[in-house]
Amino acid sequence: MKKWGYTYKEALKRLFGKPYTIHYPFTDIKAFEGYRGKISLNVNKCTGCSLCFRVCPASAIEMVPDERVKPAKRRPHFKLADCCYCALCAEYCPTGAIKLTTDYHLYGFDKRDVSAEVKSE
Amino acid sequence: MTFNLYFGPFHPALKEPINFTFEVEGEQIVNVKPALGYNHRGLEKLLETKTWLQSGFVAEHICGICSGSHNGCCYQGVERVFGIEPPKRGLYIRTLVWELERIHSHLLWLGVMLHEAGFDTLFMYTWRDRELTLDLFEEMSGRRVVYSMNTVGGVRRDVTDSFLQKLKKYCDYLEERTKFYKKLVLEDSTILARFQNVGVLSKNDAISLSAVGPVARASGAKRDVRYEEPYAVYDESPYQIVLGEEGDALAKTIVRIDEMKVSLDILRWIADNIPSGDYRIKFSPMTKAPENEAISRIEAPRGELFYYFKSEGGTTPSRVKVRTPTFANVLPVVKMLEGQYIADIPVIVASIDPCIACCERITIIDKGKEGVKMITADQLRSYAKKWYEEKYKVERGRK
Amino acid sequence: MMSESIKELILSLDSNAKFKDGKDNRLWVAIESDKLKIVLERLKDKGYNYISAISGLDQIQNGKILLLYHIMNDSPREYPYITIRIELPREDPKVSSIHDILPGALLHENEVFDMFGVNFIGHPNLGRLLLPENVRGDVHPLKKDFKDSVYEGMKK
């Protein structure tokens, strides 16, 4: 009898309460601080030393010439589809230009569309 | 007259996706032939092209579930090649990752094992508890599955005091849950009917076939690297070897549940006794290694993980040998399957803790009728349920 | 200690054996390839029942293929963890199979045949294990002279 009472009570509570799951695209779960998500590159800090290119275990970084800055320098280009998010590039970056954000929304219709944030502040 | 029953091969998460060819006589398996290599990715060759620092990050992608073990074992071997001793706090955090990973892996396995026996409610329960472990990992390392915590000469991130407090609370909660799971597994008649005296591996077979991990320990063989050569901080920790006796699927379940309890004890001990100080030493990414060779062995959740490194004095290793635990457990599972029933295949194969995706495609070739039948895992499971129901009806009728 | 008695035992079987003591109770032994079976048999009487792995090593500069047998005792805290090293010629490497002494070595031997082309005499089912069965001829990827465009591009 006690069991049945518990069942009805739970059922009624769940009928009017909030759903137990999260409505994902509308409400978001925040990642913990220090999550290794999307890579962001600060162009102004980057010196083009290519240490990140040499240290990357997944060969996901290419050094490409950047025309936006004169004289043109070589900047890392992150192929996020190949990236294993180990954060070695951020760890060994001498100027702190590379950072990993807490953004884990890495999707696109083509895997080549998913690219790193490039900031210039 | 025997039929051939093909089982496998797709099995994506392990290095060893297995294809079994069973010779069956009626319901009974007479002979088993394993075939491997459907997912061979050439990682040993790839590791020869990576530098010492990069090797661990490539190695951790060998297995998704025991990524921390591969990562840690690889760097332990690299440290032995270089002759580096990591600082004490680094070793404590490394052990914390390994033990937390063992709990996460065993909870995952327990859910899968019970799911194979048709007990889906408990599958949801164990995976909910596993989610808490993954949250701890995310907070500690920044990722839920591929942690990348270790590096040459220590770990990459420190743990905070608030995290350790959280860890203790988690241990208290999970201790209650493991007690609950053990009680359920030992008392539930469905589980006992499916697990007891199924897939028995005798102690002699376990020793002679070089079984590793919980599979060997459930048969009573003392095979645990933590016991054999205490690495990292295991010689100081309250570690105890967990042994079973019967060697059947039930004993393997109980050994793993008990092991989770031992892991929780070690985690609590780490949270109380972790020393302060440095957690890593500096390592330049392009360092050249001395000419040396080293063996690194650790106890991964599934058994002994083995790495061999050979250096010829360059920035990359000249040879890396990886032996994963499931590779050693292929011959024991073949032995376990002989003489068993078709209905028990999912439980026996799951009992050595492989990834169970291989169950998804099974072909039964009936030699006599020359017809080919395709069975999915769901069909096999429902077939197993029906088969057991009928068997018990007959037994009840006799009574 | 026990490591000394093991050394004496191996020396009595092969007088040219070379030893190297390692850290963490390790013992590295180099013996002749035709003495392998008798050494393993005697070590099994002492309790060496467990084989971790057989790892091959291609030494292209001296034209040798090395095989390393990593074995462990049933009472591992007293007896050392032994790595037995044998040398085989690079052209047509042959060694007798040890699966009748240590049954756990069966799949490891298959893997070494697959990756290095070492012929194990007496093996019941020597064939491709990890590579597809339809790979024919002298294709052994872990040999140093194995050419593959993918790996060549990866070397920096």
XYZ file of C-alpha atoms in Angstrom:
676
model
C 0.000 0.000 0.000
C 2.809 2.343 0.925
C 4.477 1.646 -2.412
C 1.375 2.579 -4.366
C 0.982 5.827 -2.445
C 4.562 6.720 -3.294
C 3.990 5.923 -6.977
C 0.889 8.135 -7.242
C 2.582 10.974 -5.401
C 5.590 10.847 -7.721
C 3.394 10.637 -10.811
C 1.348 13.678 -9.810
C 4.456 15.648 -8.925
C 6.037 14.910 -12.292
C 2.807 15.708 -14.122
C 2.832 19.337 -13.042
C 6.523 19.888 -12.378
C 9.251 20.852 -14.762
C 10.586 18.147 -17.128
C 13.607 16.285 -15.812
C 15.584 16.673 -19.042
C 17.031 19.858 -20.515
C 15.538 21.409 -23.653
C 18.900 21.525 -25.297
C 18.836 24.138 -28.073
C 16.760 26.541 -25.938
C 18.497 26.076 -22.615
C 22.188 25.407 -22.561
C 24.434 23.498 -20.188
C 27.431 25.595 -19.299
C 30.752 23.848 -19.526
C 33.053 23.920 -16.505
C 35.716 26.560 -16.308
C 38.831 25.351 -18.078
C 36.966 23.285 -20.624
C 39.019 22.655 -23.732
C 36.661 23.759 -26.486
C 36.917 25.882 -29.606
C 40.327 27.445 -30.199
C 40.646 31.219 -30.325
C 43.662 33.041 -31.736
C 44.593 36.620 -30.882
C 46.190 37.935 -34.073
C 47.821 40.927 -32.443
C 49.677 38.802 -29.909
C 50.756 36.129 -32.389
C 54.342 36.488 -33.575
C 54.223 33.668 -36.126
C 56.937 31.626 -34.396
C 55.280 28.350 -35.533
C 55.958 26.565 -32.214
C 52.312 25.483 -32.121
C 52.743 23.977 -35.591
C 55.735 21.928 -34.438
C 54.190 20.745 -31.189
C 50.751 19.693 -32.524
C 50.327 15.899 -32.226
C 47.431 15.700 -34.689
C 49.055 17.808 -37.452
C 45.967 20.036 -37.304
C 47.852 23.332 -37.619
C 49.051 24.820 -40.899
C 51.156 27.958 -41.151
C 49.594 30.234 -43.774
C 50.544 33.781 -44.808
C 48.157 36.395 -43.418
C 47.520 39.286 -45.819
C 45.566 41.420 -43.343
C 48.725 42.586 -41.630
C 51.460 44.456 -43.493
C 54.189 43.248 -43.816
C 52.589 39.829 -44.264
C 53.369 37.300 -41.531
C 52.713 33.605 -41.214
C 49.843 32.715 -38.917
C 48.567 29.351 -37.704
C 45.448 28.048 -39.384
C 43.576 25.501 -37.255
C 41.880 22.615 -39.031
C 39.402 21.900 -36.239
C 38.168 18.728 -37.934
C 41.612 17.182 -37.319
C 42.124 18.772 -33.891
C 42.261 16.491 -30.831
C 41.832 19.403 -28.347
C 44.873 18.496 -26.307
C 45.701 22.210 -25.796
C 49.436 21.672 -26.312
C 49.494 24.691 -28.665
C 48.032 26.904 -25.952
C 50.423 25.454 -23.382
C 53.558 26.079 -25.447
C 52.494 29.412 -27.031
C 55.173 31.879 -25.806
C 52.927 34.984 -26.002
C 49.607 33.479 -24.907
C 47.933 34.232 -28.223
C 46.209 30.850 -28.434
C 43.464 30.079 -25.945
C 40.831 27.364 -25.713
C 37.345 28.724 -25.016
C 34.551 26.897 -23.202
C 32.468 26.831 -26.397
C 31.711 23.224 -27.307
C 29.267 23.930 -30.143
C 31.433 22.623 -32.932
C 29.042 21.849 -35.716
C 28.497 22.730 -39.339
C 27.169 21.232 -42.532
C 30.710 20.560 -43.675
C 33.522 19.674 -41.312
C 35.764 22.179 -43.101
C 33.370 24.992 -42.121
C 34.170 24.557 -38.443
C 36.983 26.974 -37.843
C 38.729 28.642 -34.961
C 37.859 32.110 -33.692
C 40.278 34.750 -34.893
C 40.309 37.868 -32.738
C 42.308 41.056 -33.014
C 42.037 43.036 -29.833
C 26.280 -32.089 -37.888
C 27.730 -28.687 -37.083
C 26.777 -25.264 -38.361
C 29.015 -22.246 -38.708
C 27.869 -19.111 -36.920
C 29.693 -15.880 -37.700
C 29.882 -13.218 -35.021
C 31.348 -9.794 -35.562
C 33.478 -8.038 -36.784
C 32.642 -4.361 -36.291
C 33.742 -3.265 -32.919
C 34.754 0.369 -33.170
C 36.123 1.453 -29.821
C 38.863 -1.123 -29.343
C 42.053 -1.872 -31.162
C 40.745 -5.405 -31.487
C 37.419 -5.642 -33.275
C 36.737 -9.330 -33.145
C 35.087 -11.706 -35.521
C 34.205 -15.082 -34.048
C 33.348 -18.111 -36.115
C 31.417 -20.555 -33.969
C 30.912 -24.153 -34.900
C 27.589 -25.007 -33.291
C 25.931 -28.328 -32.773
C 22.296 -27.597 -32.061
C 22.449 -24.984 -29.331
C 25.909 -25.832 -28.116
C 29.174 -24.264 -29.270
C 31.782 -26.842 -30.205
C 34.628 -24.776 -31.554
C 35.482 -21.074 -31.766
C 37.851 -19.295 -34.138
C 38.631 -15.646 -33.450
C 39.722 -13.251 -36.188
C 41.079 -9.795 -35.467
C 42.174 -6.712 -37.328
C 39.022 -5.146 -38.733
C 39.841 -1.827 -37.172
C 43.631 -1.895 -37.304
C 44.821 1.693 -37.553
C 48.598 1.272 -37.565
C 49.104 3.307 -34.398
C 52.427 1.666 -33.555
C 53.818 2.843 -36.876
C 52.270 6.271 -36.410
C 53.849 6.605 -32.964
C 57.287 6.190 -34.578
C 56.744 9.500 -36.380
C 55.669 11.489 -33.299
C 57.979 13.194 -30.830
C 58.250 11.997 -27.234
C 55.917 14.731 -26.046
C 53.314 14.095 -28.728
C 53.271 10.304 -28.347
C 50.963 10.243 -25.339
C 48.288 12.335 -27.003
C 48.247 9.971 -29.964
C 48.304 6.945 -27.659
C 45.284 8.125 -25.692
C 43.153 7.843 -28.821
C 43.766 4.078 -28.933
C 40.863 3.578 -26.552
C 38.096 5.989 -25.684
C 37.203 4.444 -22.339
C 40.671 3.881 -20.901
C 42.242 6.945 -22.534
C 43.750 8.067 -19.234
C 45.465 4.710 -18.762
C 47.012 4.777 -22.237
C 48.109 8.368 -21.783
C 49.619 7.720 -18.353
C 51.232 4.410 -19.294
C 52.822 5.952 -22.378
C 54.336 8.853 -20.443
C 55.483 6.556 -17.643
C 57.452 4.674 -20.309
C 58.842 7.897 -21.795
C 59.958 8.995 -18.323
C 61.766 5.690 -17.860
C 63.521 6.179 -21.213
C 64.678 9.666 -20.137
C 65.312 8.668 -16.541
C 63.011 11.390 -15.189
C 61.207 11.035 -11.877
C 58.007 13.111 -11.722
C 57.227 15.035 -8.526
C 55.156 13.376 -5.835
C 52.061 15.517 -6.269
C 52.041 14.713 -9.983
C 52.069 10.984 -9.227
C 49.154 11.386 -6.804
C 47.067 13.200 -9.408
C 47.988 10.568 -11.983
C 46.767 7.823 -9.663
C 43.594 9.821 -9.034
C 42.895 9.879 -12.779
C 43.562 6.150 -13.118
C 41.293 5.172 -10.234
C 38.494 7.533 -11.229
C 38.717 6.083 -14.710
C 38.468 2.554 -13.370
C 35.203 3.469 -11.638
C 33.857 5.095 -14.789
C 34.818 2.099 -16.913
C 33.401 -0.481 -14.494
C 30.106 1.436 -14.197
C 29.871 1.575 -17.970
C 30.647 -2.124 -18.196
C 28.149 -3.037 -15.485
C 25.420 -1.239 -17.400
C 26.293 -2.964 -20.654
C 26.526 -6.369 -18.989
C 23.090 -6.010 -17.387
C 21.690 -4.669 -20.653
C 22.879 -7.856 -22.364
C 20.988 -9.869 -19.771
C 17.856 -7.818 -20.485
C 17.984 -5.667 -17.354
C 17.673 -2.205 -18.849
C 16.554 -0.344 -15.721
C 19.820 -1.028 -13.993
C 21.643 0.006 -17.146
C 20.079 3.474 -16.780
C 21.004 3.588 -13.088
C 24.680 2.757 -13.619
C 25.036 5.178 -16.494
C 23.498 7.950 -14.431
C 26.144 7.339 -11.771
C 28.806 7.266 -14.461
C 27.672 10.727 -15.548
C 28.794 12.110 -12.160
C 32.249 10.657 -12.774
C 32.395 12.308 -16.175
C 31.431 15.649 -14.608
C 34.328 15.292 -12.181
C 36.630 14.604 -15.122
C 35.347 17.655 -16.962
C 35.979 19.876 -13.990
C 39.443 18.436 -13.377
C 40.871 18.045 -16.856
C 38.664 20.045 -19.185
C 37.250 17.133 -21.137
C 34.812 14.378 -20.375
C 36.434 11.441 -22.163
C 39.878 12.255 -23.558
C 41.473 13.850 -20.518
C 45.043 14.596 -21.715
C 46.001 14.990 -18.058
C 49.474 13.494 -18.119
C 52.638 14.833 -19.653
C 56.311 13.915 -19.524
C 57.307 14.512 -15.921
C 53.980 14.978 -14.188
C 50.468 16.136 -14.955
C 49.250 19.215 -16.826
C 46.701 20.563 -14.384
C 46.613 20.885 -10.638
C 43.610 19.890 -8.539
C 42.049 22.425 -6.211
C 40.945 21.851 -2.624
C 37.300 22.452 -3.516
C 37.577 19.706 -6.129
C 38.950 17.288 -3.540
C 36.036 18.078 -1.221
C 33.665 17.370 -4.091
C 35.500 14.117 -4.761
C 34.981 12.970 -1.174
C 31.267 13.646 -1.373
C 31.134 11.731 -4.631
C 32.929 8.793 -2.976
C 30.390 8.677 -0.163
C 27.509 8.708 -2.620
C 29.017 6.028 -4.848
C 29.859 3.759 -1.929
C 26.129 3.492 -1.192
C 25.436 2.808 -4.845
C 28.033 0.007 -5.118
C 26.480 -1.662 -2.067
C 23.092 -1.393 -3.747
C 24.414 -2.884 -7.011
C 26.105 -5.768 -5.229
C 22.937 -6.555 -3.299
C 20.891 -6.468 -6.486
C 23.246 -8.665 -8.477
C 23.456 -11.236 -5.690
C 19.719 -11.352 -4.960
C 17.944 -10.913 -8.256
C 16.847 -14.262 -9.637
C 16.982 -13.129 -13.287
C 20.580 -12.041 -13.009
C 21.566 -15.190 -11.113
C 19.907 -17.359 -13.773
C 21.757 -15.626 -16.575
C 25.166 -15.187 -14.910
C 25.729 -18.173 -12.663
C 27.879 -20.968 -14.138
C 27.983 -19.188 -17.488
C 31.326 -18.739 -19.232
C 33.441 -20.411 -16.594
C 37.212 -19.963 -16.839
C 39.118 -22.255 -14.489
C 42.121 -20.980 -12.552
C 44.529 -23.206 -14.472
C 43.243 -21.951 -17.806
C 43.426 -18.356 -16.662
C 47.078 -18.808 -15.713
C 48.175 -20.834 -18.728
C 46.367 -18.652 -21.291
C 47.800 -15.461 -19.750
C 44.437 -13.911 -18.930
C 44.652 -10.397 -17.489
C 42.635 -8.077 -15.315
C 39.273 -8.837 -13.710
C 38.853 -11.876 -15.991
C 41.874 -13.552 -14.405
C 41.097 -12.300 -10.900
C 37.548 -13.671 -11.041
C 39.085 -17.123 -11.553
C 41.372 -16.675 -8.576
C 44.610 -15.908 -10.423
C 46.614 -13.061 -8.867
C 47.103 -10.907 -11.940
C 47.160 -7.238 -11.087
C 50.051 -4.931 -11.948
C 49.234 -2.842 -8.871
C 50.028 -5.942 -6.831
C 52.879 -7.273 -8.996
C 54.995 -4.128 -9.170
C 53.427 -1.181 -7.366
C 53.951 1.779 -9.684
C 53.200 5.472 -9.002
C 51.906 5.671 -5.396
C 50.236 2.275 -5.088
C 52.791 0.907 -2.605
C 51.633 3.513 -0.053
C 47.926 3.459 -0.872
C 45.309 1.231 0.836
C 45.162 -1.020 -2.202
C 43.950 -4.596 -1.799
C 43.752 -7.256 -4.453
C 40.183 -8.465 -5.126
C 39.903 -12.141 -6.003
C 36.979 -14.308 -7.018
C 36.731 -18.074 -7.089
C 34.233 -19.463 -9.559
C 35.368 -17.683 -12.709
C 31.852 -17.390 -14.164
C 30.085 -14.234 -15.307
C 28.700 -13.615 -11.814
C 32.173 -13.760 -10.263
C 33.439 -11.278 -12.859
C 30.592 -8.910 -11.993
C 31.220 -9.168 -8.259
C 34.992 -8.704 -8.689
C 34.419 -5.511 -10.652
C 31.915 -4.124 -8.147
C 34.311 -4.879 -5.289
C 37.122 -3.262 -7.223
C 35.123 -0.072 -7.478
C 34.958 -0.057 -3.700
C 38.743 -0.437 -3.446
C 39.134 2.398 -5.954
C 36.871 4.590 -3.813
C 39.061 3.859 -0.780
C 42.153 4.871 -2.760
C 40.447 8.067 -3.953
C 39.539 9.027 -0.378
C 43.084 8.334 0.723
C 44.426 10.532 -2.088
C 42.050 13.359 -1.193
C 43.305 13.253 2.409
C 47.008 12.693 1.828
C 47.916 14.550 -1.341
C 51.187 16.435 -0.727
C 51.646 20.050 -1.749
C 54.341 21.247 -4.118
C 55.109 20.999 -7.804
C 53.006 18.796 -9.981
C 55.194 18.777 -13.091
C 58.720 19.412 -14.244
C 59.647 21.372 -17.318
C 60.093 19.423 -20.527
C 61.063 20.976 -23.826
C 59.074 19.582 -26.777
C 62.085 18.840 -28.987
C 64.309 17.097 -26.415
C 66.459 14.246 -27.720
C 66.264 11.013 -25.754
C 69.288 8.960 -24.655
C 69.780 5.540 -26.258
C 67.666 3.379 -24.028
C 64.743 1.020 -23.827
C 61.969 0.772 -21.275
C 58.890 -1.241 -20.380
C 55.884 0.446 -18.853
C 53.054 -1.619 -17.388
C 49.976 -0.374 -15.600
C 46.675 -1.864 -14.578
C 44.082 -0.396 -16.923
C 40.379 -1.031 -16.092
C 40.427 -4.125 -18.306
C 43.778 -5.542 -17.252
C 47.472 -5.175 -17.833
C 48.404 -2.494 -20.332
C 51.880 -2.915 -21.759
C 54.100 -0.375 -23.529
C 57.609 -1.003 -24.775
C 59.768 1.911 -25.933
C 63.010 1.721 -27.870
C 65.029 4.868 -28.360
C 67.979 5.266 -30.685
C 68.797 8.761 -29.558
C 66.424 10.931 -31.551
C 63.461 13.191 -30.989
C 61.140 10.287 -31.878
C 61.014 6.711 -30.583
C 62.329 4.096 -32.989
C 59.819 1.477 -31.845
C 56.729 1.499 -29.663
C 54.944 -1.721 -28.806
C 51.431 -1.526 -27.382
C 49.681 -4.567 -25.936
C 46.144 -3.768 -24.871
C 44.332 -5.918 -22.283
C 41.645 -7.235 -24.591
C 44.261 -8.693 -26.926
C 45.401 -10.909 -24.054
C 41.816 -11.832 -23.196
C 40.897 -13.123 -26.655
C 42.214 -16.642 -26.034
C 40.517 -16.879 -22.590
C 37.167 -15.812 -24.053
C 37.524 -18.481 -26.730
C 38.059 -21.015 -23.952
C 35.059 -19.639 -22.040
C 32.771 -19.918 -25.058
C 33.489 -23.578 -25.764
C 30.650 -25.827 -24.652
C 28.266 -22.956 -23.945
C 24.907 -22.144 -25.524
C 24.220 -19.645 -28.309
C 21.892 -17.723 -25.998
C 24.799 -17.039 -23.659
C 27.164 -15.554 -26.269
C 26.296 -11.887 -25.508
C 26.819 -12.342 -21.776
C 30.093 -14.256 -22.131
C 31.609 -11.862 -24.658
C 30.463 -8.902 -22.561
C 31.974 -10.460 -19.436
C 35.531 -9.763 -20.632
C 34.603 -6.092 -21.110
C 35.025 -5.501 -24.826
C 32.938 -2.932 -26.658
C 29.732 -4.645 -27.458
C 29.065 -3.016 -30.830
C 30.256 -6.259 -32.408
C 26.955 -7.838 -31.430
C 25.158 -5.672 -33.947
C 25.825 -7.882 -36.953
C 25.607 -11.640 -36.755
C 25.133 -14.035 -39.634
C 24.031 -17.594 -39.130
C 24.955 -19.800 -42.036
C 23.053 -23.043 -42.013
C 25.273 -25.477 -43.871
C 22.575 -28.094 -44.308
C 20.052 -25.768 -45.913
C 22.614 -23.418 -47.495
C 20.571 -20.438 -46.404
C 21.918 -17.281 -44.847
C 20.164 -15.549 -41.939
C 21.040 -12.130 -40.596
C 20.378 -11.513 -36.927
C 20.789 -8.195 -35.148
C 21.746 -7.953 -31.518
C 18.200 -7.087 -30.493
C 16.890 -10.201 -32.153
C 19.565 -12.266 -30.463
C 18.650 -10.773 -27.114
C 14.950 -11.482 -27.540
C 15.861 -14.954 -28.772
C 17.896 -15.476 -25.626
C 15.003 -14.339 -23.436
C 12.587 -16.700 -25.155
C 15.050 -19.558 -24.951
C 15.473 -19.082 -21.212
C 11.720 -18.812 -20.639
C 11.160 -22.115 -22.393
C 13.997 -23.767 -20.531
C 12.555 -22.711 -17.189
C 9.064 -23.813 -18.198
C 10.433 -27.287 -18.858
C 12.265 -27.326 -15.554
C 9.218 -26.155 -13.660
C 7.132 -28.803 -15.409
C 9.501 -31.484 -14.119
C 9.078 -30.278 -10.576
C 68.333 -12.988 -4.542
C 66.108 -14.893 -6.950
C 67.495 -12.918 -9.847
C 70.926 -14.544 -9.267
C 69.512 -18.068 -9.338
C 67.680 -17.262 -12.591
C 70.937 -15.971 -14.065
C 72.754 -19.176 -13.085
C 69.986 -21.274 -14.588
C 70.138 -19.451 -17.916
C 73.958 -19.511 -17.955
C 73.927 -23.290 -17.478
C 71.755 -23.589 -20.603
C 73.459 -20.971 -22.736
C 76.995 -19.997 -21.755
C 76.970 -16.933 -24.036
C 73.938 -15.317 -22.393
C 74.263 -11.624 -21.551
C 72.437 -9.941 -18.694
C 71.402 -6.428 -17.819
C 69.707 -5.527 -14.562
C 67.001 -2.905 -14.788
C 65.166 -0.795 -12.264
C 61.950 -2.086 -10.663
C 63.020 -5.755 -10.517
C 63.615 -6.131 -14.243
C 66.057 -8.491 -15.923
C 67.085 -8.227 -19.562
C 68.565 -11.402 -21.045
C 70.103 -11.913 -24.489
C 70.371 -15.537 -25.629
C 70.886 -17.559 -28.814
C 67.726 -18.116 -30.822
C 68.030 -21.940 -30.849
C 68.220 -22.027 -27.039
C 64.943 -20.122 -26.631
C 62.690 -23.122 -26.214
C 64.758 -24.928 -23.607
C 65.274 -21.714 -21.613
C 61.548 -20.978 -21.584
C 60.789 -24.572 -20.597
C 63.141 -24.416 -17.618
C 61.845 -20.998 -16.631
C 58.304 -22.360 -16.755
C 59.296 -24.971 -14.174
C 60.337 -22.036 -11.977
C 56.883 -20.490 -12.370
C 57.228 -18.235 -15.403
C 53.730 -18.858 -16.748
C 52.661 -15.457 -17.986
C 53.649 -13.835 -21.256
C 52.915 -10.118 -21.613
C 53.898 -9.684 -25.217
C 56.353 -10.520 -27.951
C 57.707 -7.363 -29.493
C 59.743 -7.309 -32.654
C 62.469 -4.801 -33.369
C 63.820 -4.174 -36.840
C 67.485 -3.190 -36.811
C 68.087 -2.403 -40.419
C 71.626 -1.093 -39.821
C 73.004 -4.491 -38.665
C 70.625 -6.580 -40.750
C 68.953 -8.152 -37.705
C 65.445 -8.626 -36.420
C 65.227 -8.825 -32.645
C 62.415 -10.576 -30.819
C 61.690 -9.669 -27.197
C 59.711 -12.090 -25.055
C 58.362 -10.389 -21.950
C 57.543 -13.025 -19.330
C 56.512 -12.849 -15.707
C 56.505 -15.203 -12.722
C 53.507 -16.316 -10.702
C 55.102 -14.810 -7.603
C 56.157 -11.546 -9.238
C 57.400 -9.781 -6.136
C 60.277 -12.241 -5.599
C 61.198 -13.198 -9.135
C 62.210 -10.540 -11.679
C 60.225 -9.595 -14.753
C 62.311 -11.061 -17.583
C 62.723 -9.822 -21.127
C 64.408 -12.457 -23.300
C 66.025 -11.085 -26.444
C 66.935 -13.204 -29.450
C 68.527 -12.126 -32.693
C 67.386 -13.385 -36.085
C 68.802 -12.634 -39.533
C 66.806 -10.084 -41.482
C 66.654 -12.327 -44.554
C 64.307 -15.257 -43.908
C 63.937 -15.012 -40.100
C 62.909 -18.296 -38.487
C 62.341 -19.381 -34.893
C 60.465 -22.259 -33.317
C 57.030 -21.520 -31.923
C 56.595 -21.518 -28.143
C 52.845 -21.993 -28.025
C 53.223 -25.513 -26.581
C 55.113 -24.046 -23.585
C 53.148 -20.817 -23.144
C 49.734 -21.143 -24.862
C 49.100 -17.446 -24.343
C 51.789 -16.633 -26.923
C 49.704 -17.909 -29.824
C 48.205 -14.610 -30.950
C 51.382 -12.661 -30.201
C 53.281 -14.898 -32.619
C 50.631 -14.295 -35.237
C 51.034 -10.554 -34.750
C 54.841 -10.698 -35.061
C 54.534 -12.718 -38.266
C 52.119 -10.124 -39.549
C 54.249 -7.104 -38.748
C 57.794 -8.421 -39.216
C 57.490 -11.559 -41.342
C 59.115 -13.847 -38.766
C 58.361 -17.497 -39.492
C 57.350 -19.450 -36.401
C 58.047 -23.127 -37.000
C 55.367 -25.360 -35.519
C 52.707 -22.669 -35.212
C 49.292 -24.264 -35.932
C 47.707 -21.321 -37.687
C 50.325 -18.884 -38.922
C 48.645 -16.225 -41.007
C 47.631 -12.602 -41.125
C 46.060 -11.424 -37.899
C 45.769 -7.643 -37.969
C 46.280 -7.000 -41.673
C 43.589 -8.240 -44.067
C 43.974 -11.812 -45.266
C 44.211 -10.700 -48.878
C 47.488 -8.849 -48.299
C 49.894 -11.077 -50.190
C 53.624 -11.203 -50.509
C 56.315 -9.647 -48.366
C 54.319 -6.781 -46.850
C 55.319 -6.249 -43.219
C 54.540 -2.708 -42.118
C 56.656 -2.394 -38.986
C 59.860 -3.118 -40.893
C 61.883 0.029 -41.290
C 62.104 -0.204 -45.092
C 58.325 -0.393 -45.478
C 57.276 2.469 -47.740
C 53.929 4.140 -47.392
C 53.167 7.570 -48.764
C 51.009 8.539 -45.769
C 53.741 7.958 -43.195
C 56.447 9.542 -45.334
C 54.434 12.775 -45.450
C 53.995 12.793 -41.672
C 57.686 12.790 -40.799
C 58.725 16.327 -40.068
